């Protein structure tokens, strides 16, 4: 089992990295570029098959440690 | 007074802090390694700067869960004074001992200057901005290099 975690800056928090990448893409001539957000992507390999317990544990870890809820949102997917 | 200076992997200026406390200010001071669970007879704690745990994940995020930080939490709960310098300050934010969180500077540039903070609205002038919602007015000289720090491993 594998968990995929995507951490992004909260919409209300300024994301200068995303803005800079967006500007660069526009300057390079790419068309139709909208807002860019730079975040983090984590893959966690899991032993065992209990999806519910894995989700519960990782949800806690995301909230407590892997993301900072003051400035970041996260999305957790299990596959 | 009995000071302790915490040491994490990749702390820096910890030796300077100890030197100043002992030889300039004339206090008793010793290091406490991050794996220790007790602060002993400490009257005050200094968390120095540096790049604890390589700044992986977020600055201060991993150091915050080290054994010694549990002792710091208990020390603070009893009213003990703690000074966080630079990365130490970031560790205190991550630990929830200071309000707010650090985010990247709007300009993505290195800025070294005295910043006078008023917590009425977000500050846009320091290298890593400190989002404060509720504390009294404070003065913070900040010189934290976000962009240079990212490059350092490539240069060494």
PDB file of C-alpha atoms in Angstrom:
ATOM      1  CA  UNK A   1       0.000   0.000   0.000  1.00  0.00           C
ATOM      2  CA  UNK A   2       1.222   3.483  -0.758  1.00  0.00           C
ATOM      3  CA  UNK A   3       0.118   6.900   0.448  1.00  0.00           C
ATOM      4  CA  UNK A   4       0.485  10.032  -1.631  1.00  0.00           C
ATOM      5  CA  UNK A   5       0.463  13.325   0.211  1.00  0.00           C
ATOM      6  CA  UNK A   6       0.320  16.698  -1.494  1.00  0.00           C
ATOM      7  CA  UNK A   7       1.026  19.764   0.611  1.00  0.00           C
ATOM      8  CA  UNK A   8       0.269  23.217  -0.771  1.00  0.00           C
ATOM      9  CA  UNK A   9       0.325  26.720   0.665  1.00  0.00           C
ATOM     10  CA  UNK A  10      -3.099  27.865   1.838  1.00  0.00           C
ATOM     11  CA  UNK A  11      -4.873  30.039  -0.674  1.00  0.00           C
ATOM     12  CA  UNK A  12      -4.862  32.947   1.763  1.00  0.00           C
ATOM     13  CA  UNK A  13      -1.078  32.739   2.234  1.00  0.00           C
ATOM     14  CA  UNK A  14       1.057  34.540  -0.283  1.00  0.00           C
ATOM     15  CA  UNK A  15       3.062  32.083  -2.396  1.00  0.00           C
ATOM     16  CA  UNK A  16       5.995  34.032  -3.852  1.00  0.00           C
ATOM     17  CA  UNK A  17       7.547  30.842  -5.261  1.00  0.00           C
ATOM     18  CA  UNK A  18       4.382  30.067  -7.194  1.00  0.00           C
ATOM     19  CA  UNK A  19       4.104  33.669  -8.391  1.00  0.00           C
ATOM     20  CA  UNK A  20       7.737  33.684  -9.547  1.00  0.00           C
ATOM     21  CA  UNK A  21       7.292  30.419 -11.458  1.00  0.00           C
ATOM     22  CA  UNK A  22       4.092  31.785 -12.992  1.00  0.00           C
ATOM     23  CA  UNK A  23       5.911  34.932 -14.141  1.00  0.00           C
ATOM     24  CA  UNK A  24       8.765  32.857 -15.572  1.00  0.00           C
ATOM     25  CA  UNK A  25       6.355  30.652 -17.528  1.00  0.00           C
ATOM     26  CA  UNK A  26       4.671  33.738 -18.951  1.00  0.00           C
ATOM     27  CA  UNK A  27       8.025  35.294 -19.874  1.00  0.00           C
ATOM     28  CA  UNK A  28       9.019  32.076 -21.629  1.00  0.00           C
ATOM     29  CA  UNK A  29       6.008  32.513 -23.866  1.00  0.00           C
ATOM     30  CA  UNK A  30       3.775  29.737 -22.560  1.00  0.00           C
ATOM     31  CA  UNK A  31       0.175  30.635 -23.244  1.00  0.00           C
ATOM     32  CA  UNK A  32      -2.794  30.620 -20.901  1.00  0.00           C
ATOM     33  CA  UNK A  33      -0.829  30.315 -17.674  1.00  0.00           C
ATOM     34  CA  UNK A  34      -2.904  31.001 -14.548  1.00  0.00           C
ATOM     35  CA  UNK A  35      -1.922  30.954 -10.876  1.00  0.00           C
ATOM     36  CA  UNK A  36       0.885  28.538  -9.956  1.00  0.00           C
ATOM     37  CA  UNK A  37       1.257  27.049  -6.475  1.00  0.00           C
ATOM     38  CA  UNK A  38       4.472  25.408  -5.317  1.00  0.00           C
ATOM     39  CA  UNK A  39       4.101  22.727  -2.687  1.00  0.00           C
ATOM     40  CA  UNK A  40       5.489  19.364  -1.633  1.00  0.00           C
ATOM     41  CA  UNK A  41       4.741  15.827  -2.664  1.00  0.00           C
ATOM     42  CA  UNK A  42       5.426  12.878  -0.372  1.00  0.00           C
ATOM     43  CA  UNK A  43       5.094   9.173  -1.073  1.00  0.00           C
ATOM     44  CA  UNK A  44       4.875   6.921   1.931  1.00  0.00           C
ATOM     45  CA  UNK A  45       5.150   3.155   1.513  1.00  0.00           C
ATOM     46  CA  UNK A  46       3.014   1.264   3.994  1.00  0.00           C
ATOM     47  CA  UNK A  47       3.030  -2.320   5.179  1.00  0.00           C
ATOM     48  CA  UNK A  48      -0.267  -3.957   6.026  1.00  0.00           C
ATOM     49  CA  UNK A  49      -3.658  -3.751   4.339  1.00  0.00           C
ATOM     50  CA  UNK A  50      -5.822  -1.877   6.827  1.00  0.00           C
ATOM     51  CA  UNK A  51      -6.651   1.204   4.792  1.00  0.00           C
ATOM     52  CA  UNK A  52      -8.824   2.799   7.418  1.00  0.00           C
ATOM     53  CA  UNK A  53      -6.195   2.622  10.138  1.00  0.00           C
ATOM     54  CA  UNK A  54      -3.464   3.773   7.725  1.00  0.00           C
ATOM     55  CA  UNK A  55      -5.569   6.772   6.709  1.00  0.00           C
ATOM     56  CA  UNK A  56      -6.292   7.649  10.317  1.00  0.00           C
ATOM     57  CA  UNK A  57      -2.612   7.493  11.282  1.00  0.00           C
ATOM     58  CA  UNK A  58      -1.389   9.469   8.294  1.00  0.00           C
ATOM     59  CA  UNK A  59      -4.126  12.036   8.662  1.00  0.00           C
ATOM     60  CA  UNK A  60      -2.869  12.691  12.173  1.00  0.00           C
ATOM     61  CA  UNK A  61       0.760  12.801  10.975  1.00  0.00           C
ATOM     62  CA  UNK A  62      -0.175  15.262   8.219  1.00  0.00           C
ATOM     63  CA  UNK A  63      -1.925  17.540  10.646  1.00  0.00           C
ATOM     64  CA  UNK A  64       0.678  17.315  13.398  1.00  0.00           C
ATOM     65  CA  UNK A  65       3.935  17.080  11.510  1.00  0.00           C
ATOM     66  CA  UNK A  66       4.003  16.772   7.724  1.00  0.00           C
ATOM     67  CA  UNK A  67       2.096  19.999   7.097  1.00  0.00           C
ATOM     68  CA  UNK A  68       1.857  23.179   9.128  1.00  0.00           C
ATOM     69  CA  UNK A  69      -1.883  23.861   9.343  1.00  0.00           C
ATOM     70  CA  UNK A  70      -1.234  27.562   9.961  1.00  0.00           C
ATOM     71  CA  UNK A  71       0.063  28.058   6.418  1.00  0.00           C
ATOM     72  CA  UNK A  72      -0.500  24.813   4.498  1.00  0.00           C
ATOM     73  CA  UNK A  73      -3.262  22.494   3.293  1.00  0.00           C
ATOM     74  CA  UNK A  74      -2.738  18.821   2.539  1.00  0.00           C
ATOM     75  CA  UNK A  75      -4.414  16.137   0.476  1.00  0.00           C
ATOM     76  CA  UNK A  76      -3.952  12.491   1.368  1.00  0.00           C
ATOM     77  CA  UNK A  77      -4.562   9.661  -1.096  1.00  0.00           C
ATOM     78  CA  UNK A  78      -4.130   5.938  -0.519  1.00  0.00           C
ATOM     79  CA  UNK A  79      -3.531   3.475  -3.321  1.00  0.00           C
TER      80      UNK A  79
ATOM     81  CA  UNK B   1      22.186  31.861  36.392  1.00  0.00           C
ATOM     82  CA  UNK B   2      22.421  28.388  34.891  1.00  0.00           C
ATOM     83  CA  UNK B   3      21.944  28.523  31.145  1.00  0.00           C
ATOM     84  CA  UNK B   4      21.648  25.604  28.790  1.00  0.00           C
ATOM     85  CA  UNK B   5      22.283  25.887  25.073  1.00  0.00           C
ATOM     86  CA  UNK B   6      20.525  23.235  23.008  1.00  0.00           C
ATOM     87  CA  UNK B   7      22.390  21.431  20.249  1.00  0.00           C
ATOM     88  CA  UNK B   8      20.716  19.795  17.260  1.00  0.00           C
ATOM     89  CA  UNK B   9      22.418  18.184  14.299  1.00  0.00           C
ATOM     90  CA  UNK B  10      23.540  21.214  12.224  1.00  0.00           C
ATOM     91  CA  UNK B  11      23.083  23.838  14.929  1.00  0.00           C
ATOM     92  CA  UNK B  12      25.468  26.745  14.526  1.00  0.00           C
ATOM     93  CA  UNK B  13      26.678  29.632  16.679  1.00  0.00           C
ATOM     94  CA  UNK B  14      26.007  27.340  19.652  1.00  0.00           C
ATOM     95  CA  UNK B  15      29.684  27.712  20.637  1.00  0.00           C
ATOM     96  CA  UNK B  16      29.339  31.497  20.370  1.00  0.00           C
ATOM     97  CA  UNK B  17      26.290  31.478  22.636  1.00  0.00           C
ATOM     98  CA  UNK B  18      28.148  29.382  25.237  1.00  0.00           C
ATOM     99  CA  UNK B  19      31.196  31.650  25.000  1.00  0.00           C
ATOM    100  CA  UNK B  20      29.144  34.799  25.534  1.00  0.00           C
ATOM    101  CA  UNK B  21      27.188  33.327  28.431  1.00  0.00           C
ATOM    102  CA  UNK B  22      30.302  32.026  30.210  1.00  0.00           C
ATOM    103  CA  UNK B  23      33.092  34.424  29.336  1.00  0.00           C
ATOM    104  CA  UNK B  24      31.334  37.688  28.563  1.00  0.00           C
ATOM    105  CA  UNK B  25      28.333  37.580  30.890  1.00  0.00           C
ATOM    106  CA  UNK B  26      29.934  35.348  33.541  1.00  0.00           C
ATOM    107  CA  UNK B  27      27.085  32.868  33.887  1.00  0.00           C
ATOM    108  CA  UNK B  28      27.202  29.124  34.203  1.00  0.00           C
ATOM    109  CA  UNK B  29      26.339  27.540  30.852  1.00  0.00           C
ATOM    110  CA  UNK B  30      26.439  24.095  29.270  1.00  0.00           C
ATOM    111  CA  UNK B  31      25.295  22.324  26.146  1.00  0.00           C
ATOM    112  CA  UNK B  32      22.348  19.948  26.115  1.00  0.00           C
ATOM    113  CA  UNK B  33      22.209  17.511  23.188  1.00  0.00           C
ATOM    114  CA  UNK B  34      18.835  17.177  21.464  1.00  0.00           C
ATOM    115  CA  UNK B  35      18.457  13.539  22.507  1.00  0.00           C
ATOM    116  CA  UNK B  36      18.526  14.373  26.197  1.00  0.00           C
ATOM    117  CA  UNK B  37      15.220  14.344  28.013  1.00  0.00           C
ATOM    118  CA  UNK B  38      16.066  16.682  30.888  1.00  0.00           C
ATOM    119  CA  UNK B  39      17.285  20.260  31.184  1.00  0.00           C
ATOM    120  CA  UNK B  40      18.661  19.613  34.666  1.00  0.00           C
ATOM    121  CA  UNK B  41      18.915  22.699  36.827  1.00  0.00           C
ATOM    122  CA  UNK B  42      18.474  25.177  33.960  1.00  0.00           C
ATOM    123  CA  UNK B  43      17.223  28.668  34.773  1.00  0.00           C
ATOM    124  CA  UNK B  44      17.102  29.671  31.116  1.00  0.00           C
ATOM    125  CA  UNK B  45      17.327  27.943  27.746  1.00  0.00           C
ATOM    126  CA  UNK B  46      18.913  29.201  24.535  1.00  0.00           C
ATOM    127  CA  UNK B  47      17.984  27.561  21.236  1.00  0.00           C
ATOM    128  CA  UNK B  48      20.678  28.638  18.784  1.00  0.00           C
ATOM    129  CA  UNK B  49      20.470  29.119  15.052  1.00  0.00           C
ATOM    130  CA  UNK B  50      21.570  26.831  12.275  1.00  0.00           C
ATOM    131  CA  UNK B  51      19.865  24.270  10.125  1.00  0.00           C
ATOM    132  CA  UNK B  52      18.513  21.679  12.523  1.00  0.00           C
ATOM    133  CA  UNK B  53      17.933  18.408  10.695  1.00  0.00           C
ATOM    134  CA  UNK B  54      19.009  20.060   7.462  1.00  0.00           C
ATOM    135  CA  UNK B  55      15.840  22.178   7.449  1.00  0.00           C
ATOM    136  CA  UNK B  56      14.139  19.170   5.906  1.00  0.00           C
ATOM    137  CA  UNK B  57      10.341  19.250   5.568  1.00  0.00           C
ATOM    138  CA  UNK B  58      10.088  22.759   7.105  1.00  0.00           C
ATOM    139  CA  UNK B  59      12.586  24.700   9.162  1.00  0.00           C
ATOM    140  CA  UNK B  60      12.303  23.581  12.762  1.00  0.00           C
ATOM    141  CA  UNK B  61       9.600  20.994  12.028  1.00  0.00           C
ATOM    142  CA  UNK B  62      11.672  17.942  12.922  1.00  0.00           C
ATOM    143  CA  UNK B  63      13.647  19.497  15.774  1.00  0.00           C
ATOM    144  CA  UNK B  64      10.353  20.328  17.395  1.00  0.00           C
ATOM    145  CA  UNK B  65       9.728  16.625  18.086  1.00  0.00           C
ATOM    146  CA  UNK B  66      13.178  15.824  19.464  1.00  0.00           C
ATOM    147  CA  UNK B  67      13.291  14.575  23.073  1.00  0.00           C
ATOM    148  CA  UNK B  68      14.817  17.753  24.464  1.00  0.00           C
ATOM    149  CA  UNK B  69      11.932  19.834  23.106  1.00  0.00           C
ATOM    150  CA  UNK B  70       9.505  17.879  25.268  1.00  0.00           C
ATOM    151  CA  UNK B  71      11.614  19.023  28.230  1.00  0.00           C
ATOM    152  CA  UNK B  72      11.502  22.592  26.878  1.00  0.00           C
ATOM    153  CA  UNK B  73       7.688  22.411  26.664  1.00  0.00           C
ATOM    154  CA  UNK B  74       7.557  21.395  30.326  1.00  0.00           C
ATOM    155  CA  UNK B  75      10.102  24.107  31.221  1.00  0.00           C
ATOM    156  CA  UNK B  76       8.007  26.775  29.484  1.00  0.00           C
ATOM    157  CA  UNK B  77       4.832  25.485  31.145  1.00  0.00           C
ATOM    158  CA  UNK B  78       6.488  26.197  34.494  1.00  0.00           C
ATOM    159  CA  UNK B  79       7.326  29.730  33.369  1.00  0.00           C
ATOM    160  CA  UNK B  80      10.951  29.124  32.368  1.00  0.00           C
ATOM    161  CA  UNK B  81      12.468  31.668  29.953  1.00  0.00           C
ATOM    162  CA  UNK B  82      13.547  30.456  26.495  1.00  0.00           C
ATOM    163  CA  UNK B  83      15.347  32.441  23.825  1.00  0.00           C
ATOM    164  CA  UNK B  84      15.188  31.167  20.238  1.00  0.00           C
ATOM    165  CA  UNK B  85      17.727  32.662  17.853  1.00  0.00           C
ATOM    166  CA  UNK B  86      17.188  32.368  14.118  1.00  0.00           C
ATOM    167  CA  UNK B  87      16.492  28.658  13.554  1.00  0.00           C
ATOM    168  CA  UNK B  88      15.794  28.433  17.285  1.00  0.00           C
ATOM    169  CA  UNK B  89      13.016  30.960  16.778  1.00  0.00           C
ATOM    170  CA  UNK B  90      11.623  28.825  13.949  1.00  0.00           C
ATOM    171  CA  UNK B  91      11.717  25.752  16.192  1.00  0.00           C
ATOM    172  CA  UNK B  92       9.702  27.651  18.819  1.00  0.00           C
ATOM    173  CA  UNK B  93       7.091  28.576  16.201  1.00  0.00           C
ATOM    174  CA  UNK B  94       6.809  24.990  14.993  1.00  0.00           C
ATOM    175  CA  UNK B  95       6.569  23.798  18.590  1.00  0.00           C
ATOM    176  CA  UNK B  96       3.616  26.102  19.149  1.00  0.00           C
ATOM    177  CA  UNK B  97       5.496  27.958  21.889  1.00  0.00           C
ATOM    178  CA  UNK B  98       5.295  31.099  19.756  1.00  0.00           C
ATOM    179  CA  UNK B  99       2.266  31.972  17.667  1.00  0.00           C
ATOM    180  CA  UNK B 100       2.327  32.035  13.901  1.00  0.00           C
ATOM    181  CA  UNK B 101       4.445  30.385  11.226  1.00  0.00           C
ATOM    182  CA  UNK B 102       7.298  31.412   8.944  1.00  0.00           C
ATOM    183  CA  UNK B 103       6.762  31.731   5.229  1.00  0.00           C
ATOM    184  CA  UNK B 104       8.993  32.837   2.378  1.00  0.00           C
ATOM    185  CA  UNK B 105       9.743  36.490   1.866  1.00  0.00           C
ATOM    186  CA  UNK B 106       7.639  38.125  -0.808  1.00  0.00           C
ATOM    187  CA  UNK B 107      10.699  39.275  -2.771  1.00  0.00           C
ATOM    188  CA  UNK B 108      12.543  35.936  -2.397  1.00  0.00           C
ATOM    189  CA  UNK B 109      15.606  38.075  -1.644  1.00  0.00           C
ATOM    190  CA  UNK B 110      18.039  38.174   1.246  1.00  0.00           C
ATOM    191  CA  UNK B 111      17.228  41.093   3.535  1.00  0.00           C
ATOM    192  CA  UNK B 112      19.272  42.024   6.582  1.00  0.00           C
ATOM    193  CA  UNK B 113      17.855  44.931   8.508  1.00  0.00           C
ATOM    194  CA  UNK B 114      16.094  45.846  11.709  1.00  0.00           C
ATOM    195  CA  UNK B 115      12.405  45.179  11.394  1.00  0.00           C
ATOM    196  CA  UNK B 116       9.969  46.794  13.775  1.00  0.00           C
ATOM    197  CA  UNK B 117       6.912  44.623  13.975  1.00  0.00           C
ATOM    198  CA  UNK B 118       3.416  45.617  14.781  1.00  0.00           C
ATOM    199  CA  UNK B 119       1.145  42.606  14.920  1.00  0.00           C
ATOM    200  CA  UNK B 120      -1.819  44.470  13.466  1.00  0.00           C
ATOM    201  CA  UNK B 121      -1.196  43.240   9.898  1.00  0.00           C
ATOM    202  CA  UNK B 122       1.244  40.933   8.070  1.00  0.00           C
ATOM    203  CA  UNK B 123       4.812  42.191   7.648  1.00  0.00           C
ATOM    204  CA  UNK B 124       6.259  42.126   4.142  1.00  0.00           C
ATOM    205  CA  UNK B 125       9.817  43.266   4.688  1.00  0.00           C
ATOM    206  CA  UNK B 126      11.773  40.500   6.415  1.00  0.00           C
ATOM    207  CA  UNK B 127      13.415  37.509   4.682  1.00  0.00           C
ATOM    208  CA  UNK B 128      11.061  35.077   6.281  1.00  0.00           C
ATOM    209  CA  UNK B 129       7.868  36.749   7.289  1.00  0.00           C
ATOM    210  CA  UNK B 130       6.493  36.100  10.731  1.00  0.00           C
ATOM    211  CA  UNK B 131       2.726  35.976  10.825  1.00  0.00           C
ATOM    212  CA  UNK B 132       1.484  37.223  14.146  1.00  0.00           C
ATOM    213  CA  UNK B 133      -2.089  37.544  15.197  1.00  0.00           C
ATOM    214  CA  UNK B 134      -2.043  38.268  18.888  1.00  0.00           C
ATOM    215  CA  UNK B 135       0.948  39.412  20.883  1.00  0.00           C
ATOM    216  CA  UNK B 136       2.314  42.683  22.091  1.00  0.00           C
ATOM    217  CA  UNK B 137       4.518  44.890  19.933  1.00  0.00           C
ATOM    218  CA  UNK B 138       7.965  43.362  19.574  1.00  0.00           C
ATOM    219  CA  UNK B 139      11.271  44.345  17.966  1.00  0.00           C
ATOM    220  CA  UNK B 140      13.041  41.671  15.993  1.00  0.00           C
ATOM    221  CA  UNK B 141      16.289  42.020  14.093  1.00  0.00           C
ATOM    222  CA  UNK B 142      16.081  39.304  11.458  1.00  0.00           C
ATOM    223  CA  UNK B 143      18.765  38.052   9.104  1.00  0.00           C
ATOM    224  CA  UNK B 144      17.689  34.715   7.769  1.00  0.00           C
ATOM    225  CA  UNK B 145      18.780  33.675   4.311  1.00  0.00           C
ATOM    226  CA  UNK B 146      16.210  31.497   2.661  1.00  0.00           C
ATOM    227  CA  UNK B 147      17.519  31.515  -0.876  1.00  0.00           C
ATOM    228  CA  UNK B 148      21.219  31.307   0.036  1.00  0.00           C
ATOM    229  CA  UNK B 149      20.524  28.545   2.496  1.00  0.00           C
ATOM    230  CA  UNK B 150      18.986  26.414  -0.218  1.00  0.00           C
ATOM    231  CA  UNK B 151      22.131  26.800  -2.285  1.00  0.00           C
ATOM    232  CA  UNK B 152      24.608  26.002   0.430  1.00  0.00           C
ATOM    233  CA  UNK B 153      24.768  22.206  -0.028  1.00  0.00           C
ATOM    234  CA  UNK B 154      25.749  22.756  -3.666  1.00  0.00           C
ATOM    235  CA  UNK B 155      28.619  25.020  -2.816  1.00  0.00           C
ATOM    236  CA  UNK B 156      30.268  22.942  -0.094  1.00  0.00           C
TER     237      UNK B 156
END
